[in-house]
Amino acid sequence: MSAPVATCCAVVALVGAPNAGKSTLLNRAVGTKVSIVTHKVQTTRTRVRGIALRDGTQLIFMDTPGIFAPKDRLQRAMVAAAWAGVQDADLVVYLFDAQRRHPDEAAEAIVKGLTEKARRRVLVLNKIDAVPREQLLGLAEEMNRLGGFERTFMISALGGDGVEDLLDYLSEQAPEGPWLFPEDQVSDLPMRLLAAEVTREKLFLNLHQELPYSLTVETEAWEEFKDGSVKIDQTVYLQREAQKRIAIGAGGRTIRKVREQAQAELQALFGRPVHLYLFVKVRERWIDDPARYREWGLDWQA
Ligand SMILES: Nc1nc2c(ncn2[C@@H]2O[C@H](COP(=O)(O)OP(=O)(O)OP(=O)(O)O)[C@@H](O)[C@H]2O)c(=O)[nH]1
Ligand SMILES: [Mg+2]
C-alpha cells in the first residue's frame, strides 16, 4: 500500500490600499468572479474568501477591504475587517498599485502594520501593464526599504502577467495540512450575499460621487422554481429622498439599467434564469444600524 499523498493548505490574505486590484487578483486566482470589482475606491466592504486548487494544495485567498484612514462607522468596520484578515493568514500578499510610482504615507502606515501583524509578507506590484518597465525596479527597492518582504512579484492582475509565478510561489509555501473547503467550492460567500454584491457593483458603476457610498443592498427573498429559475428580491437602502430619486433616475431609467445588468450577470454566474426585483428604500441611518453589518460579518463597534 502506498502512503497517502499529503495535502497542503494556506490562507493567503490580499491587502492594500483601496483600488490596488485585490479583488481582480482574487477572481483571477480562483478562475471565476467571487468578489466585485469597480474602478472606484472602497468597492469591497468585507472579507470574501475565494478558493483555488493547485496540484495538492488548497489556497484560500481572503480578499479584504482597502486599508485607509477611516472617517465613519462603515469605513472603520471595513478597515478592521482588513486587519483581522492579516492576523488570520499564513501569508499576506500586499498589493501596491505600481502606477503610484513611489510609496506614500498610506503605504508606510500599511507596511508598518504588516511588519507587526503579519506572519509572512510578500510584496506584489500590480498594474505593470500600465507602467513603463524601467520604473518598476526602483519602486520595488523603495517599497522593500519600508519593510522586509520575503519576495517581490510584479504582476498584472487584469492581464494575467506574472500571476502564475505568484500562485506557484504561494502554493510551494503552503504548509502541510488538510483542505479546509470541499474540492469544488470556490467561495464562502452565500449566494444571497453574492447576488447582493453583484447589484451593488452595478450601482457603483451607474451612480456617481458619494452615492455609491451612501447605499447598501440586501437580498430579502430567494425563491426557486421547478423550471430551474430563481426569483430574487433585493432592497437598495439609501440615506435620503434626494439620493433615492437619483438612484431611480428619470422615468426609472437608472434603476432599470442596474437591474438589467445585475440580472444578466447573475444569470451567467448561477447558470439559470434569474428574475431580479429591486426595491429602493430610504433608511436614513442604515450606516449606524447593527443589522446592516451582521450579515456581512462586519464589526459594528470596530
Ligand atoms: N491596468 C490595470 N488595471 C487593473 C489591474 N488590476 C486591477 N485593475 C483595475 O483597478 C480597479 C480596481 O480594481 P479592484 O480589483 O476593484 O481593486 P481593489 O483593490 O479590490 O479595490 P477596493 O475593493 O476598493 O479596495 C479596477 O478598475 C480594475 O479593473 C491591472 O493589473 N492593470
Ligand atoms: Mg476589492
mmCIF file of C-alpha atoms and ligand atoms in Angstrom:
data_model
loop_
_atom_site.group_PDB
_atom_site.id
_atom_site.type_symbol
_atom_site.label_atom_id
_atom_site.label_comp_id
_atom_site.label_asym_id
_atom_site.label_seq_id
_atom_site.Cartn_x
_atom_site.Cartn_y
_atom_site.Cartn_z
ATOM 1 C CA MET A 1 0.000 0.000 0.000
ATOM 2 C CA SER A 2 1.405 3.406 -0.914
ATOM 3 C CA ALA A 3 1.438 6.188 1.638
ATOM 4 C CA PRO A 4 -1.364 8.717 1.240
ATOM 5 C CA VAL A 5 -0.313 11.858 -0.620
ATOM 6 C CA ALA A 6 -0.065 14.778 1.779
ATOM 7 C CA THR A 7 -2.317 17.749 1.174
ATOM 8 C CA CYS A 8 -1.262 21.339 1.737
ATOM 9 C CA CYS A 9 -3.370 24.322 2.611
ATOM 10 C CA ALA A 10 -2.695 28.008 3.186
ATOM 11 C CA VAL A 11 -4.780 31.058 3.968
ATOM 12 C CA VAL A 12 -3.493 33.981 1.925
ATOM 13 C CA ALA A 13 -4.755 37.491 2.728
ATOM 14 C CA LEU A 14 -4.795 40.076 -0.053
ATOM 15 C CA VAL A 15 -4.348 43.529 1.421
ATOM 16 C CA GLY A 16 -3.540 47.008 0.185
ATOM 17 C CA ALA A 17 -4.919 50.471 -0.411
ATOM 18 C CA PRO A 18 -8.356 50.838 -1.987
ATOM 19 C CA ASN A 19 -8.302 50.210 -5.742
ATOM 20 C CA ALA A 20 -4.943 48.359 -5.766
ATOM 21 C CA GLY A 21 -6.542 45.419 -7.595
ATOM 22 C CA LYS A 22 -7.062 42.940 -4.753
ATOM 23 C CA SER A 23 -10.456 41.709 -5.910
ATOM 24 C CA THR A 24 -9.268 41.481 -9.521
ATOM 25 C CA LEU A 25 -6.407 39.235 -8.378
ATOM 26 C CA LEU A 26 -8.727 37.114 -6.241
ATOM 27 C CA ASN A 27 -11.062 36.483 -9.173
ATOM 28 C CA ARG A 28 -8.161 35.572 -11.435
ATOM 29 C CA ALA A 29 -6.644 33.201 -8.878
ATOM 30 C CA VAL A 30 -9.970 31.470 -8.362
ATOM 31 C CA GLY A 31 -10.835 31.480 -12.054
ATOM 32 C CA THR A 32 -14.323 32.904 -11.603
ATOM 33 C CA LYS A 33 -15.870 36.035 -10.191
ATOM 34 C CA VAL A 34 -16.366 35.818 -6.448
ATOM 35 C CA SER A 35 -15.616 39.414 -5.468
ATOM 36 C CA ILE A 36 -16.917 42.543 -7.153
ATOM 37 C CA VAL A 37 -14.610 44.953 -8.965
ATOM 38 C CA THR A 38 -15.063 48.583 -9.961
ATOM 39 C CA HIS A 39 -12.817 51.486 -10.913
ATOM 40 C CA LYS A 40 -13.961 53.255 -7.730
ATOM 41 C CA VAL A 41 -12.214 53.069 -4.348
ATOM 42 C CA GLN A 42 -13.755 51.192 -1.396
ATOM 43 C CA THR A 43 -15.618 48.674 -3.509
ATOM 44 C CA THR A 44 -15.032 45.655 -1.247
ATOM 45 C CA ARG A 45 -16.689 46.046 2.148
ATOM 46 C CA THR A 46 -15.921 42.815 3.918
ATOM 47 C CA ARG A 47 -13.703 39.760 3.795
ATOM 48 C CA VAL A 48 -14.503 37.490 0.886
ATOM 49 C CA ARG A 49 -12.823 34.133 0.587
ATOM 50 C CA GLY A 50 -12.050 32.576 -2.762
ATOM 51 C CA ILE A 51 -10.570 29.108 -3.054
ATOM 52 C CA ALA A 52 -8.055 27.875 -5.611
ATOM 53 C CA LEU A 53 -6.591 24.393 -6.048
ATOM 54 C CA ARG A 54 -3.104 23.850 -7.437
ATOM 55 C CA ASP A 55 -1.985 20.233 -7.511
ATOM 56 C CA GLY A 56 -2.349 19.014 -3.951
ATOM 57 C CA THR A 57 -2.571 22.494 -2.483
ATOM 58 C CA GLN A 58 -5.618 24.464 -1.474
ATOM 59 C CA LEU A 59 -5.039 28.188 -1.438
ATOM 60 C CA ILE A 60 -7.692 30.093 0.440
ATOM 61 C CA PHE A 61 -7.481 33.702 -0.659
ATOM 62 C CA MET A 62 -9.021 36.293 1.558
ATOM 63 C CA ASP A 63 -9.977 39.456 -0.255
ATOM 64 C CA THR A 64 -10.185 42.380 2.133
ATOM 65 C CA PRO A 65 -11.470 45.955 2.024
ATOM 66 C CA GLY A 66 -8.803 48.519 1.223
ATOM 67 C CA ILE A 67 -6.817 49.924 4.123
ATOM 68 C CA PHE A 68 -7.116 53.695 4.518
ATOM 69 C CA ALA A 69 -7.827 56.289 7.212
ATOM 70 C CA PRO A 70 -11.486 55.616 8.086
ATOM 71 C CA LYS A 71 -13.906 58.501 8.642
ATOM 72 C CA ASP A 72 -17.199 56.863 9.572
ATOM 73 C CA ARG A 73 -18.577 53.711 11.153
ATOM 74 C CA LEU A 74 -18.771 51.667 7.964
ATOM 75 C CA GLN A 75 -15.235 52.617 6.980
ATOM 76 C CA ARG A 76 -13.952 51.733 10.459
ATOM 77 C CA ALA A 77 -15.618 48.327 10.225
ATOM 78 C CA MET A 78 -14.136 47.787 6.752
ATOM 79 C CA VAL A 79 -10.590 48.626 7.770
ATOM 80 C CA ALA A 80 -10.898 46.497 10.926
ATOM 81 C CA ALA A 81 -12.013 43.569 8.747
ATOM 82 C CA ALA A 82 -8.927 44.022 6.583
ATOM 83 C CA TRP A 83 -6.554 43.947 9.571
ATOM 84 C CA ALA A 84 -8.355 40.928 11.006
ATOM 85 C CA GLY A 85 -7.658 39.223 7.676
ATOM 86 C CA VAL A 86 -3.944 39.902 8.127
ATOM 87 C CA GLN A 87 -3.913 38.210 11.505
ATOM 88 C CA ASP A 88 -5.771 35.142 10.289
ATOM 89 C CA ALA A 89 -3.468 34.483 7.348
ATOM 90 C CA ASP A 90 -0.489 32.168 6.894
ATOM 91 C CA LEU A 91 0.809 34.531 4.210
ATOM 92 C CA VAL A 92 -0.046 38.127 3.469
ATOM 93 C CA VAL A 93 0.151 39.482 -0.055
ATOM 94 C CA TYR A 94 0.481 43.248 -0.029
ATOM 95 C CA LEU A 95 -0.699 44.708 -3.329
ATOM 96 C CA PHE A 96 0.600 48.080 -4.391
ATOM 97 C CA ASP A 97 -0.608 49.906 -7.488
ATOM 98 C CA ALA A 98 2.626 50.436 -9.429
ATOM 99 C CA GLN A 99 1.107 53.433 -11.201
ATOM 100 C CA ARG A 100 1.675 55.328 -7.968
ATOM 101 C CA ARG A 101 5.435 55.346 -8.699
ATOM 102 C CA HIS A 102 6.520 55.938 -5.087
ATOM 103 C CA PRO A 103 5.336 54.717 -1.694
ATOM 104 C CA ASP A 104 3.200 57.361 0.028
ATOM 105 C CA GLU A 105 2.325 57.874 3.687
ATOM 106 C CA ALA A 106 -0.531 55.395 3.423
ATOM 107 C CA ALA A 107 1.873 52.730 2.158
ATOM 108 C CA GLU A 108 4.253 53.445 5.021
ATOM 109 C CA ALA A 109 1.449 53.003 7.529
ATOM 110 C CA ILE A 110 0.297 49.741 5.963
ATOM 111 C CA VAL A 111 3.799 48.269 5.824
ATOM 112 C CA LYS A 112 4.369 49.242 9.454
ATOM 113 C CA GLY A 113 1.157 47.459 10.456
ATOM 114 C CA LEU A 114 2.068 44.414 8.393
ATOM 115 C CA THR A 115 5.509 44.213 9.959
ATOM 116 C CA GLU A 116 3.828 43.992 13.359
ATOM 117 C CA LYS A 117 0.864 41.803 12.490
ATOM 118 C CA ALA A 118 1.631 39.572 9.517
ATOM 119 C CA ARG A 119 3.425 36.278 9.930
ATOM 120 C CA ARG A 120 4.862 36.330 6.420
ATOM 121 C CA ARG A 121 4.768 39.112 3.859
ATOM 122 C CA VAL A 122 5.011 39.112 0.083
ATOM 123 C CA LEU A 123 5.067 42.323 -1.956
ATOM 124 C CA VAL A 124 3.161 42.459 -5.216
ATOM 125 C CA LEU A 125 3.462 45.425 -7.555
ATOM 126 C CA ASN A 126 0.272 45.357 -9.598
ATOM 127 C CA LYS A 127 -0.886 47.021 -12.835
ATOM 128 C CA ILE A 128 2.502 46.629 -14.520
ATOM 129 C CA ASP A 129 0.673 46.676 -17.857
ATOM 130 C CA ALA A 130 0.138 50.398 -17.282
ATOM 131 C CA VAL A 131 3.675 51.280 -16.142
ATOM 132 C CA PRO A 132 6.994 51.583 -18.048
ATOM 133 C CA ARG A 133 9.215 48.654 -17.046
ATOM 134 C CA GLU A 134 12.156 50.851 -16.101
ATOM 135 C CA GLN A 135 10.170 52.365 -13.215
ATOM 136 C CA LEU A 136 9.482 49.050 -11.558
ATOM 137 C CA LEU A 137 12.874 48.144 -10.137
ATOM 138 C CA GLY A 138 13.266 51.500 -8.376
ATOM 139 C CA LEU A 139 9.770 51.222 -6.944
ATOM 140 C CA ALA A 140 10.424 47.673 -5.711
ATOM 141 C CA GLU A 141 13.567 48.865 -3.951
ATOM 142 C CA GLU A 142 11.814 51.800 -2.306
ATOM 143 C CA MET A 143 8.974 49.590 -1.133
ATOM 144 C CA ASN A 144 11.344 46.982 0.276
ATOM 145 C CA ARG A 145 13.180 49.684 2.168
ATOM 146 C CA LEU A 146 9.938 50.403 4.064
ATOM 147 C CA GLY A 147 9.844 46.907 5.499
ATOM 148 C CA GLY A 148 11.050 43.424 4.845
ATOM 149 C CA PHE A 149 9.209 41.311 2.282
ATOM 150 C CA GLU A 150 10.307 37.737 1.664
ATOM 151 C CA ARG A 151 9.628 38.106 -2.083
ATOM 152 C CA THR A 152 8.617 40.752 -4.598
ATOM 153 C CA PHE A 153 6.426 39.938 -7.594
ATOM 154 C CA MET A 154 5.384 42.165 -10.464
ATOM 155 C CA ILE A 155 2.051 41.338 -11.995
ATOM 156 C CA SER A 156 -0.915 42.468 -13.977
ATOM 157 C CA ALA A 157 -3.939 41.086 -12.150
ATOM 158 C CA LEU A 158 -6.026 42.319 -15.057
ATOM 159 C CA GLY A 159 -3.989 40.852 -17.915
ATOM 160 C CA GLY A 160 -2.520 37.882 -16.053
ATOM 161 C CA ASP A 161 1.206 38.658 -16.471
ATOM 162 C CA GLY A 162 3.216 37.256 -13.570
ATOM 163 C CA VAL A 163 0.200 35.817 -11.781
ATOM 164 C CA GLU A 164 1.174 32.171 -12.384
ATOM 165 C CA ASP A 165 4.605 32.765 -10.807
ATOM 166 C CA LEU A 166 2.948 34.298 -7.775
ATOM 167 C CA LEU A 167 0.492 31.410 -7.424
ATOM 168 C CA ASP A 168 3.299 28.865 -7.833
ATOM 169 C CA TYR A 169 5.241 30.529 -5.064
ATOM 170 C CA LEU A 170 2.256 30.668 -2.733
ATOM 171 C CA SER A 171 1.425 27.018 -3.237
ATOM 172 C CA GLU A 172 5.046 25.981 -2.694
ATOM 173 C CA GLN A 173 4.967 27.843 0.613
ATOM 174 C CA ALA A 174 1.703 26.322 1.838
ATOM 175 C CA PRO A 175 2.176 24.160 4.931
ATOM 176 C CA GLU A 176 1.047 20.568 5.019
ATOM 177 C CA GLY A 177 -2.482 20.242 6.329
ATOM 178 C CA PRO A 178 -5.999 19.208 5.463
ATOM 179 C CA TRP A 179 -8.050 21.195 2.977
ATOM 180 C CA LEU A 180 -10.486 23.460 4.767
ATOM 181 C CA PHE A 181 -13.080 23.513 1.979
ATOM 182 C CA PRO A 182 -14.537 20.837 -0.299
ATOM 183 C CA GLU A 183 -12.706 20.367 -3.578
ATOM 184 C CA ASP A 184 -15.367 22.046 -5.754
ATOM 185 C CA GLN A 185 -16.063 25.074 -3.580
ATOM 186 C CA VAL A 186 -14.825 28.399 -4.984
ATOM 187 C CA SER A 187 -16.091 30.841 -2.365
ATOM 188 C CA ASP A 188 -17.510 31.045 1.137
ATOM 189 C CA LEU A 189 -19.903 33.814 0.197
ATOM 190 C CA PRO A 190 -23.515 32.596 0.414
ATOM 191 C CA MET A 191 -25.402 33.045 -2.875
ATOM 192 C CA ARG A 192 -27.731 35.637 -1.360
ATOM 193 C CA LEU A 193 -24.768 37.812 -0.461
ATOM 194 C CA LEU A 194 -23.061 37.299 -3.792
ATOM 195 C CA ALA A 195 -26.296 38.313 -5.520
ATOM 196 C CA ALA A 196 -26.472 41.490 -3.394
ATOM 197 C CA GLU A 197 -22.842 42.236 -4.211
ATOM 198 C CA VAL A 198 -23.432 41.946 -7.951
ATOM 199 C CA THR A 199 -26.231 44.513 -7.707
ATOM 200 C CA ARG A 200 -24.035 46.767 -5.587
ATOM 201 C CA GLU A 201 -21.338 46.565 -8.266
ATOM 202 C CA LYS A 202 -23.805 47.712 -10.931
ATOM 203 C CA LEU A 203 -24.959 50.560 -8.673
ATOM 204 C CA PHE A 204 -21.318 51.600 -8.160
ATOM 205 C CA LEU A 205 -20.842 51.619 -11.925
ATOM 206 C CA ASN A 206 -24.009 53.589 -12.707
ATOM 207 C CA LEU A 207 -24.044 56.109 -9.841
ATOM 208 C CA HIS A 208 -21.515 58.801 -9.115
ATOM 209 C CA GLN A 209 -19.829 60.913 -6.474
ATOM 210 C CA GLU A 210 -20.888 59.991 -2.944
ATOM 211 C CA LEU A 211 -23.930 57.968 -3.933
ATOM 212 C CA PRO A 212 -22.281 54.505 -4.115
ATOM 213 C CA TYR A 213 -21.020 55.025 -0.571
ATOM 214 C CA SER A 214 -24.455 56.014 0.697
ATOM 215 C CA LEU A 215 -26.089 52.754 -0.252
ATOM 216 C CA THR A 216 -26.211 49.138 0.713
ATOM 217 C CA VAL A 217 -28.024 46.199 -0.892
ATOM 218 C CA GLU A 218 -29.731 43.266 0.777
ATOM 219 C CA THR A 219 -31.303 40.148 -0.651
ATOM 220 C CA GLU A 220 -34.711 39.871 1.010
ATOM 221 C CA ALA A 221 -36.142 36.827 -0.717
ATOM 222 C CA TRP A 222 -34.859 33.948 -2.796
ATOM 223 C CA GLU A 223 -37.402 31.657 -4.367
ATOM 224 C CA GLU A 224 -36.528 28.684 -6.554
ATOM 225 C CA PHE A 225 -38.977 27.258 -9.081
ATOM 226 C CA LYS A 226 -39.405 23.789 -10.585
ATOM 227 C CA ASP A 227 -38.326 25.031 -14.022
ATOM 228 C CA GLY A 228 -34.900 25.847 -12.550
ATOM 229 C CA SER A 229 -35.395 29.600 -12.437
ATOM 230 C CA VAL A 230 -34.947 31.715 -9.338
ATOM 231 C CA LYS A 231 -36.714 34.894 -8.213
ATOM 232 C CA ILE A 232 -34.582 37.268 -6.181
ATOM 233 C CA ASP A 233 -35.978 40.298 -4.321
ATOM 234 C CA GLN A 234 -33.490 42.884 -3.170
ATOM 235 C CA THR A 235 -33.713 46.181 -1.326
ATOM 236 C CA VAL A 236 -31.364 49.059 -2.040
ATOM 237 C CA TYR A 237 -31.063 51.262 1.048
ATOM 238 C CA LEU A 238 -30.163 54.913 0.626
ATOM 239 C CA GLN A 239 -29.894 57.660 3.193
ATOM 240 C CA ARG A 240 -32.015 60.447 1.710
ATOM 241 C CA GLU A 241 -35.022 61.035 -0.566
ATOM 242 C CA ALA A 242 -32.879 63.049 -2.984
ATOM 243 C CA GLN A 243 -30.483 60.099 -3.303
ATOM 244 C CA LYS A 244 -33.387 57.780 -3.931
ATOM 245 C CA ARG A 245 -34.596 59.982 -6.791
ATOM 246 C CA ILE A 246 -31.149 59.931 -8.407
ATOM 247 C CA ALA A 247 -30.777 56.180 -7.970
ATOM 248 C CA ILE A 248 -34.131 55.595 -9.633
ATOM 249 C CA GLY A 249 -33.416 58.144 -12.364
ATOM 250 C CA ALA A 250 -35.785 59.915 -14.727
ATOM 251 C CA GLY A 251 -38.656 57.591 -15.546
ATOM 252 C CA GLY A 252 -36.876 54.811 -13.623
ATOM 253 C CA ARG A 253 -34.136 54.669 -16.246
ATOM 254 C CA THR A 254 -31.147 54.282 -13.919
ATOM 255 C CA ILE A 255 -32.518 51.560 -11.686
ATOM 256 C CA ARG A 256 -33.831 49.714 -14.734
ATOM 257 C CA LYS A 257 -30.344 49.651 -16.234
ATOM 258 C CA VAL A 258 -28.850 48.455 -12.935
ATOM 259 C CA ARG A 259 -31.470 45.734 -12.705
ATOM 260 C CA GLU A 260 -30.861 44.526 -16.255
ATOM 261 C CA GLN A 261 -27.091 44.440 -15.833
ATOM 262 C CA ALA A 262 -27.276 42.665 -12.475
ATOM 263 C CA GLN A 263 -29.846 40.154 -13.699
ATOM 264 C CA ALA A 264 -27.776 39.280 -16.768
ATOM 265 C CA GLU A 265 -24.678 38.724 -14.676
ATOM 266 C CA LEU A 266 -26.482 36.648 -12.048
ATOM 267 C CA GLN A 267 -27.944 34.511 -14.788
ATOM 268 C CA ALA A 268 -24.456 33.810 -16.149
ATOM 269 C CA LEU A 269 -22.987 33.237 -12.675
ATOM 270 C CA PHE A 270 -25.675 30.847 -11.486
ATOM 271 C CA GLY A 271 -26.267 29.241 -14.894
ATOM 272 C CA ARG A 272 -30.050 29.507 -14.579
ATOM 273 C CA PRO A 273 -32.810 32.012 -15.408
ATOM 274 C CA VAL A 274 -32.967 34.783 -12.816
ATOM 275 C CA HIS A 275 -35.838 37.190 -12.194
ATOM 276 C CA LEU A 276 -34.468 40.077 -10.201
ATOM 277 C CA TYR A 277 -36.675 42.640 -8.463
ATOM 278 C CA LEU A 278 -35.165 45.756 -6.918
ATOM 279 C CA PHE A 279 -36.864 47.963 -4.323
ATOM 280 C CA VAL A 280 -35.314 51.284 -3.371
ATOM 281 C CA LYS A 281 -35.865 52.498 0.191
ATOM 282 C CA VAL A 282 -34.700 55.389 2.305
ATOM 283 C CA ARG A 283 -33.239 54.357 5.650
ATOM 284 C CA GLU A 284 -31.568 57.476 6.927
ATOM 285 C CA ARG A 285 -29.220 55.902 9.431
ATOM 286 C CA TRP A 286 -28.573 52.468 7.987
ATOM 287 C CA ILE A 287 -24.894 53.152 8.464
ATOM 288 C CA ASP A 288 -25.430 53.088 12.254
ATOM 289 C CA ASP A 289 -27.748 50.080 12.236
ATOM 290 C CA PRO A 290 -26.101 46.888 13.594
ATOM 291 C CA ALA A 291 -28.430 44.737 11.472
ATOM 292 C CA ARG A 292 -26.827 46.101 8.298
ATOM 293 C CA TYR A 293 -23.414 44.838 9.476
ATOM 294 C CA ARG A 294 -24.259 41.436 10.913
ATOM 295 C CA GLU A 295 -24.925 39.580 7.706
ATOM 296 C CA TRP A 296 -21.627 40.840 6.318
ATOM 297 C CA GLY A 297 -19.621 39.695 9.303
ATOM 298 C CA LEU A 298 -18.551 43.280 9.938
ATOM 299 C CA ASP A 299 -17.938 44.521 13.462
ATOM 300 C CA TRP A 300 -20.377 47.348 14.105
ATOM 301 C CA GLN A 301 -18.302 48.542 17.042
ATOM 302 C CA ALA A 302 -14.908 48.434 15.322
HETATM 303 N N1 LIG B 1 -4.454 48.450 -15.761
HETATM 304 C C1 LIG B 1 -4.756 47.613 -14.771
HETATM 305 N N2 LIG B 1 -5.856 47.824 -14.031
HETATM 306 C C2 LIG B 1 -6.127 46.957 -13.031
HETATM 307 C C3 LIG B 1 -5.294 45.852 -12.729
HETATM 308 N N3 LIG B 1 -5.812 45.192 -11.672
HETATM 309 C C4 LIG B 1 -6.943 45.850 -11.337
HETATM 310 N N4 LIG B 1 -7.144 46.907 -12.154
HETATM 311 C C5 LIG B 1 -8.257 47.867 -12.127
HETATM 312 O O1 LIG B 1 -8.210 48.591 -10.923
HETATM 313 C C6 LIG B 1 -9.531 48.917 -10.474
HETATM 314 C C7 LIG B 1 -9.721 48.442 -9.047
HETATM 315 O O2 LIG B 1 -9.708 47.026 -9.022
HETATM 316 P P1 LIG B 1 -10.281 46.207 -7.777
HETATM 317 O O3 LIG B 1 -9.909 44.795 -8.005
HETATM 318 O O4 LIG B 1 -11.714 46.544 -7.546
HETATM 319 O O5 LIG B 1 -9.405 46.844 -6.616
HETATM 320 P P2 LIG B 1 -9.494 46.546 -5.037
HETATM 321 O O6 LIG B 1 -8.100 46.606 -4.516
HETATM 322 O O7 LIG B 1 -10.250 45.306 -4.790
HETATM 323 O O8 LIG B 1 -10.302 47.839 -4.539
HETATM 324 P P3 LIG B 1 -11.199 48.021 -3.182
HETATM 325 O O9 LIG B 1 -12.143 46.869 -3.074
HETATM 326 O O10 LIG B 1 -11.906 49.313 -3.426
HETATM 327 O O11 LIG B 1 -10.238 48.109 -2.036
HETATM 328 C C8 LIG B 1 -10.486 48.262 -11.479
HETATM 329 O O12 LIG B 1 -10.885 49.218 -12.432
HETATM 330 C C9 LIG B 1 -9.613 47.182 -12.117
HETATM 331 O O13 LIG B 1 -10.015 46.846 -13.423
HETATM 332 C C10 LIG B 1 -4.135 45.652 -13.546
HETATM 333 O O14 LIG B 1 -3.341 44.720 -13.380
HETATM 334 N N5 LIG B 1 -3.908 46.573 -14.535
HETATM 335 MG MG MG B 2 -11.941 44.981 -3.740
#
